[in-house]
Amino acid sequence: MQVFRRLGIWTIGAVYVLILVGGIVRASGSGMGCPDWPKCFGSWVPPTDASQLPPNYKEIFGAKLKGEVEFNAVKTWVEYVNRLVGVTIGLLIFATFISSFLAFRAKDRAIVWLSFLAFVLVGFEGWLGSIVVSTELHPVIITLHMLLSVVIVFILLYAVARSYTKVVIVEEVKDAGSLSFLLTALILVTTGQVLLGTQVRETIDQVAILMGSDMRSEWISNLGGKFQMHRWFSIVVTVLHLFFYYRLKRNSSSKGIINRFSIALIALLGVEMLSGLFLNYLGFPYFAQPVHLTVAILMLGIQFVLYLLLNKERVFRGVQEFYLSNESIR
């Protein structure tokens, strides 16, 4: 059981790393750093210099891009690292599935099936990554690619949470029903804000092509209504988070796992607001864009865990209480 729990937590962390690396790929314009798939410039290990490519490499690898492939070692290796992280996650999820089968096949088959579903979906995620390349970074496919990674995180979070139902004490929370309803609204609003952010990201890509990186500080004035909506909607997201935290503090103990997760959620909200201010006032610095996306997905993950904990009797097959043992979350 402990092996599954550790593997599950490491795998969840690795998926978040993949989301961060994917954000770096998008922010740095490295999405077509490898113009073919699964190889990169026809090799399993990409070149480090254009001299390692055939003279007509633009015609060979750039047919679908109208010959506009320019080798850039940094962009190529950023995209290649993104693919390596994806392969690593596939191996981790397979190991998580095997460990779930060995530990829970006779105790909680739901954990086994959830782990298997995550393994299947990560394979589909890899295929979807190939479609991202073949469609030349189609915005809809990129968004689906990101959303599927969120679904995989949620499945793994639920499976790992089930494995802790007899290990961790969850404090009692008064008015859990209304808090759960508020949290559901918060998850939906945050998801909507993330989707709106992906549309803003698409607009940024278009503006960047038209204006060039030299005018990066002027991009914001040309982003239009979606960006303004995303910026003002962030106020709604912030107010809802603070209201949920206030209500939770009034209805629960100051100590306990729910309280700790809620504090982490508010801390991440602060980081998200700060990265948003950097993007808004510092001309979209490269480092802020992937951080902004990854923190938003982290917040969604914590919201989902809080929902599970607030509804523990219902979502964990009527378990009435969690028992404390000598094991703890690591």
Coordinates of C-alpha atoms in Angstrom, one line a residue:
M1 CA 0.0 0.0 0.0
Q2 CA 2.8 2.4 0.9
V3 CA 4.5 1.8 -2.4
F4 CA 1.3 2.7 -4.3
R5 CA 0.8 5.8 -2.2
R6 CA 4.3 7.0 -2.8
L7 CA 4.2 6.1 -6.5
G8 CA 0.8 7.8 -6.9
I9 CA 2.0 11.1 -5.3
W10 CA 5.2 11.1 -7.4
T11 CA 3.2 10.5 -10.5
I12 CA 0.8 13.3 -9.7
G13 CA 3.8 15.6 -9.1
A14 CA 5.3 14.5 -12.5
V15 CA 2.0 15.3 -14.3
Y16 CA 2.2 18.8 -12.8
V17 CA 5.9 19.0 -14.0
L18 CA 4.6 18.1 -17.5
I19 CA 2.0 20.9 -17.3
L20 CA 4.8 23.3 -16.3
V21 CA 7.1 22.1 -19.1
G22 CA 4.2 22.3 -21.6
G23 CA 3.7 25.9 -20.5
I24 CA 7.3 26.6 -21.1
V25 CA 7.1 25.1 -24.6
R26 CA 4.1 27.3 -25.4
A27 CA 5.6 30.5 -23.9
S28 CA 8.9 30.0 -25.7
G29 CA 7.3 29.1 -29.0
S30 CA 8.9 25.7 -29.0
G31 CA 5.9 23.7 -30.0
M32 CA 7.3 22.9 -33.4
G33 CA 10.9 22.6 -32.2
C34 CA 10.5 19.0 -33.3
P35 CA 8.6 19.1 -36.6
D36 CA 8.0 15.3 -36.7
W37 CA 6.7 12.7 -34.2
P38 CA 7.7 10.5 -32.3
K39 CA 11.2 11.2 -33.6
C40 CA 12.7 14.7 -33.7
F41 CA 14.3 15.7 -37.0
G42 CA 14.2 12.0 -37.9
S43 CA 16.3 11.0 -34.9
W44 CA 15.5 9.6 -31.4
V45 CA 18.1 12.1 -30.0
P46 CA 17.7 15.5 -31.7
P47 CA 20.7 17.4 -33.1
T48 CA 22.4 20.2 -31.3
D49 CA 23.5 22.1 -34.4
A50 CA 22.1 22.7 -37.9
S51 CA 25.3 21.2 -39.4
Q52 CA 24.1 17.8 -38.1
L53 CA 21.1 18.0 -40.4
P54 CA 21.0 17.4 -44.2
P55 CA 21.3 20.6 -46.3
N56 CA 17.7 20.2 -47.5
Y57 CA 16.2 19.6 -44.0
K58 CA 13.7 22.4 -44.5
E59 CA 12.2 20.5 -47.4
I60 CA 12.3 17.2 -45.7
F61 CA 10.8 18.2 -42.4
G62 CA 8.9 21.3 -43.3
A63 CA 6.7 20.1 -46.1
K64 CA 3.5 20.5 -44.0
L65 CA 4.8 23.9 -42.7
K66 CA 5.4 25.1 -46.3
G67 CA 9.2 24.8 -45.8
E68 CA 9.3 27.3 -43.0
V69 CA 11.2 25.1 -40.5
E70 CA 14.2 26.8 -39.0
F71 CA 16.4 24.7 -36.7
N72 CA 16.8 26.3 -33.3
A73 CA 18.7 24.1 -30.8
V74 CA 17.1 25.6 -27.7
K75 CA 13.5 25.2 -29.0
T76 CA 14.2 21.7 -30.3
W77 CA 15.5 20.5 -26.9
V78 CA 12.8 22.3 -25.0
E79 CA 10.2 20.3 -27.0
Y80 CA 12.3 17.1 -26.7
V81 CA 12.5 17.4 -22.9
N82 CA 8.7 17.9 -22.9
R83 CA 8.4 14.6 -24.7
L84 CA 10.8 12.8 -22.4
V85 CA 8.8 14.0 -19.4
G86 CA 5.7 12.6 -21.0
V87 CA 7.4 9.2 -21.5
T88 CA 8.5 9.2 -17.9
I89 CA 5.0 9.9 -16.7
G90 CA 3.8 7.0 -18.8
L91 CA 6.2 4.7 -17.0
L92 CA 5.3 6.1 -13.6
I93 CA 1.6 5.6 -14.3
F94 CA 2.2 2.0 -15.4
A95 CA 4.1 1.3 -12.3
T96 CA 1.3 2.9 -10.2
F97 CA -1.2 0.7 -11.9
I98 CA 0.9 -2.5 -11.2
S99 CA 1.3 -1.5 -7.6
S100 CA -2.4 -0.8 -7.2
F101 CA -3.2 -4.2 -8.6
L102 CA -0.8 -5.9 -6.1
A103 CA -2.0 -3.9 -3.1
F104 CA -5.7 -3.3 -3.7
R105 CA -7.1 -6.0 -6.0
A106 CA -8.7 -7.8 -3.1
K107 CA -9.4 -4.7 -0.9
D108 CA -10.6 -1.9 -3.2
R109 CA -10.9 -2.6 -6.8
A110 CA -12.0 0.9 -7.6
I111 CA -8.4 2.0 -7.0
V112 CA -7.1 -0.6 -9.5
W113 CA -9.6 0.5 -12.1
L114 CA -8.9 4.2 -11.6
S115 CA -5.2 3.5 -11.9
F116 CA -5.8 1.5 -15.1
L117 CA -8.0 4.3 -16.5
A118 CA -5.2 6.8 -15.8
F119 CA -2.7 4.6 -17.7
V120 CA -5.1 4.3 -20.7
L121 CA -5.6 8.1 -20.7
V122 CA -1.9 8.9 -20.6
G123 CA -1.5 6.8 -23.7
F124 CA -4.3 8.8 -25.3
E125 CA -2.5 11.9 -24.1
G126 CA 0.6 10.8 -25.9
W127 CA -1.4 10.3 -29.1
L128 CA -3.0 13.7 -28.7
G129 CA 0.5 15.2 -28.5
S130 CA 1.2 13.7 -31.9
I131 CA -1.9 15.4 -33.2
V132 CA -0.8 18.7 -31.8
V133 CA 2.3 18.4 -34.0
S134 CA 0.5 17.1 -37.1
T135 CA -2.1 19.9 -36.9
E136 CA 0.7 22.5 -36.5
L137 CA -0.3 23.5 -33.0
H138 CA -4.0 23.8 -33.6
P139 CA -5.4 25.8 -30.6
V140 CA -8.3 23.5 -29.9
I141 CA -6.1 20.4 -29.8
I142 CA -3.6 22.2 -27.5
T143 CA -6.5 23.0 -25.1
L144 CA -7.8 19.5 -25.2
H145 CA -4.2 18.2 -24.5
M146 CA -4.1 20.4 -21.4
L147 CA -7.6 19.5 -20.2
L148 CA -6.8 15.8 -20.5
S149 CA -3.8 16.2 -18.2
V150 CA -6.2 17.8 -15.6
V151 CA -8.5 14.8 -15.9
I152 CA -5.6 12.5 -15.4
V153 CA -4.5 14.4 -12.3
F154 CA -8.1 14.2 -10.9
I155 CA -8.3 10.5 -11.4
L156 CA -4.9 9.9 -9.7
L157 CA -5.9 12.2 -6.8
Y158 CA -9.1 10.3 -6.2
A159 CA -7.3 6.9 -6.4
V160 CA -4.6 8.1 -3.9
A161 CA -7.1 9.7 -1.6
R162 CA -9.1 6.4 -1.5
S163 CA -5.9 4.6 -0.4
Y164 CA -5.6 6.9 2.6
T165 CA -9.2 6.5 3.9
K166 CA -8.1 4.4 6.9
V167 CA -4.9 6.3 7.4
V168 CA -5.7 10.0 7.8
I169 CA -8.1 11.7 10.3
V170 CA -10.3 14.2 8.6
E171 CA -11.7 16.9 11.0
E172 CA -15.4 17.4 11.3
V173 CA -16.8 20.4 9.4
K174 CA -20.1 22.1 10.2
D175 CA -22.4 23.0 7.3
A176 CA -20.4 20.7 5.0
G177 CA -23.2 20.6 2.4
S178 CA -23.2 24.3 1.7
L179 CA -19.4 24.5 1.8
S180 CA -19.3 21.6 -0.7
F181 CA -21.8 23.5 -3.0
L182 CA -19.6 26.6 -2.8
L183 CA -16.5 24.5 -3.6
T184 CA -18.2 23.0 -6.6
A185 CA -19.0 26.5 -7.9
L186 CA -15.4 27.4 -7.2
I187 CA -14.1 24.5 -9.2
L188 CA -16.4 25.4 -12.2
V189 CA -15.4 29.1 -12.0
T190 CA -11.7 28.3 -11.8
T191 CA -12.0 25.8 -14.8
G192 CA -13.8 28.5 -16.8
Q193 CA -11.0 31.0 -16.0
V194 CA -8.4 28.5 -17.1
L195 CA -10.2 27.9 -20.4
L196 CA -10.6 31.6 -20.9
G197 CA -6.9 31.9 -20.2
T198 CA -6.1 29.4 -23.0
Q199 CA -8.1 31.6 -25.4
V200 CA -6.1 34.6 -24.3
R201 CA -3.0 32.6 -24.9
E202 CA -4.1 31.9 -28.4
T203 CA -4.7 35.7 -28.9
I204 CA -1.2 36.4 -27.6
D205 CA 0.3 34.0 -30.1
Q206 CA -1.4 35.8 -32.9
V207 CA -0.4 39.3 -31.6
A208 CA 3.2 38.1 -31.2
I209 CA 3.3 37.0 -34.8
L210 CA 2.0 40.3 -36.0
M211 CA 4.0 42.6 -33.7
G212 CA 7.1 40.6 -33.0
S213 CA 9.0 40.1 -29.8
D214 CA 10.6 43.5 -29.9
M215 CA 7.2 45.1 -29.2
R216 CA 6.4 42.6 -26.4
S217 CA 5.5 45.4 -23.9
E218 CA 2.8 46.6 -26.4
W219 CA 1.1 43.3 -26.8
I220 CA -1.4 43.9 -24.0
S221 CA -3.0 46.9 -25.7
N222 CA -3.8 44.7 -28.7
L223 CA -5.3 41.6 -26.9
G224 CA -8.9 42.8 -27.0
G225 CA -12.0 41.7 -25.0
K226 CA -11.0 38.2 -24.0
F227 CA -8.0 39.5 -22.1
Q228 CA -10.1 42.2 -20.4
M229 CA -12.7 39.6 -19.4
H230 CA -10.0 37.2 -18.1
R231 CA -8.5 40.0 -16.0
W232 CA -11.7 41.2 -14.5
F233 CA -13.0 37.7 -14.0
S234 CA -9.9 37.0 -11.8
I235 CA -11.5 39.3 -9.2
V236 CA -14.6 37.0 -9.1
V237 CA -12.3 34.0 -8.6
T238 CA -10.3 35.7 -5.9
V239 CA -13.4 36.8 -4.0
L240 CA -14.9 33.3 -4.1
H241 CA -11.7 31.8 -2.8
L242 CA -11.5 34.2 0.1
F243 CA -15.2 33.7 0.9
F244 CA -14.8 29.9 0.8
Y245 CA -11.8 30.2 3.1
Y246 CA -13.7 32.5 5.5
R247 CA -16.7 30.1 5.7
L248 CA -14.5 27.1 6.1
K249 CA -12.6 28.7 9.0
R250 CA -15.8 29.5 10.8
N251 CA -17.1 26.0 10.5
S252 CA -14.0 23.8 11.1
S253 CA -11.2 23.3 13.5
S254 CA -8.1 25.4 13.1
K255 CA -6.1 22.1 12.9
G256 CA -6.6 19.3 10.5
I257 CA -6.0 18.2 6.9
I258 CA -8.8 20.2 5.4
N259 CA -7.5 23.4 7.1
R260 CA -4.0 22.7 5.8
F261 CA -5.2 22.2 2.2
S262 CA -7.3 25.4 2.4
I263 CA -4.2 27.4 3.6
A264 CA -2.3 25.9 0.7
L265 CA -5.1 27.0 -1.7
I266 CA -5.0 30.6 -0.5
A267 CA -1.2 30.6 -0.7
L268 CA -1.4 29.4 -4.3
L269 CA -4.1 32.1 -5.0
G270 CA -1.5 34.7 -3.9
V271 CA 1.1 33.3 -6.3
E272 CA -1.5 33.2 -9.1
M273 CA -2.4 36.8 -8.5
L274 CA 1.3 37.8 -8.4
S275 CA 2.1 36.0 -11.7
G276 CA -0.9 37.6 -13.3
L277 CA 0.3 41.1 -12.2
F278 CA 3.7 40.3 -13.8
L279 CA 2.0 39.3 -17.0
N280 CA -0.1 42.4 -17.0
Y281 CA 2.5 45.0 -16.1
L282 CA 5.8 43.6 -17.2
G283 CA 5.1 42.8 -20.8
F284 CA 4.4 39.0 -20.5
P285 CA 7.8 37.8 -19.2
Y286 CA 8.5 34.2 -20.3
F287 CA 8.8 32.8 -16.8
A288 CA 5.4 34.1 -15.6
Q289 CA 3.3 32.4 -18.3
P290 CA 4.0 28.7 -17.4
V291 CA 3.9 29.5 -13.7
H292 CA 0.5 31.2 -14.1
L293 CA -1.0 28.1 -15.9
T294 CA 0.6 25.5 -13.6
V295 CA -0.5 27.3 -10.4
A296 CA -4.0 27.5 -11.7
I297 CA -4.0 23.7 -12.3
L298 CA -2.5 23.1 -8.8
M299 CA -5.4 25.1 -7.4
L300 CA -7.9 22.9 -9.2
G301 CA -6.2 19.9 -7.8
I302 CA -6.4 21.2 -4.2
Q303 CA -10.1 22.2 -4.8
F304 CA -10.8 18.6 -5.9
V305 CA -9.1 17.1 -2.9
L306 CA -11.0 19.5 -0.6
Y307 CA -14.3 18.3 -2.2
L308 CA -13.4 14.7 -1.6
L309 CA -12.6 15.4 2.0
L310 CA -15.7 17.4 2.6
N311 CA -17.8 14.6 1.1
K312 CA -15.8 11.6 2.5
E313 CA -18.8 9.6 3.6
R314 CA -20.3 9.7 0.1
V315 CA -17.3 9.5 -2.2
F316 CA -15.5 6.8 -0.3
R317 CA -18.2 4.3 -0.2
G318 CA -19.9 5.4 3.0
V319 CA -16.8 5.4 5.2
Q320 CA -17.8 7.1 8.4
E321 CA -14.4 8.1 9.7
F322 CA -10.8 7.9 8.8
Y323 CA -8.5 6.2 11.2
L324 CA -5.1 7.4 12.1
S325 CA -2.2 5.0 11.9
N326 CA 1.6 5.3 12.0
E327 CA 1.5 6.2 8.3
S328 CA 1.3 9.8 7.1
I329 CA 1.2 11.7 3.8
R330 CA 4.6 12.2 2.4

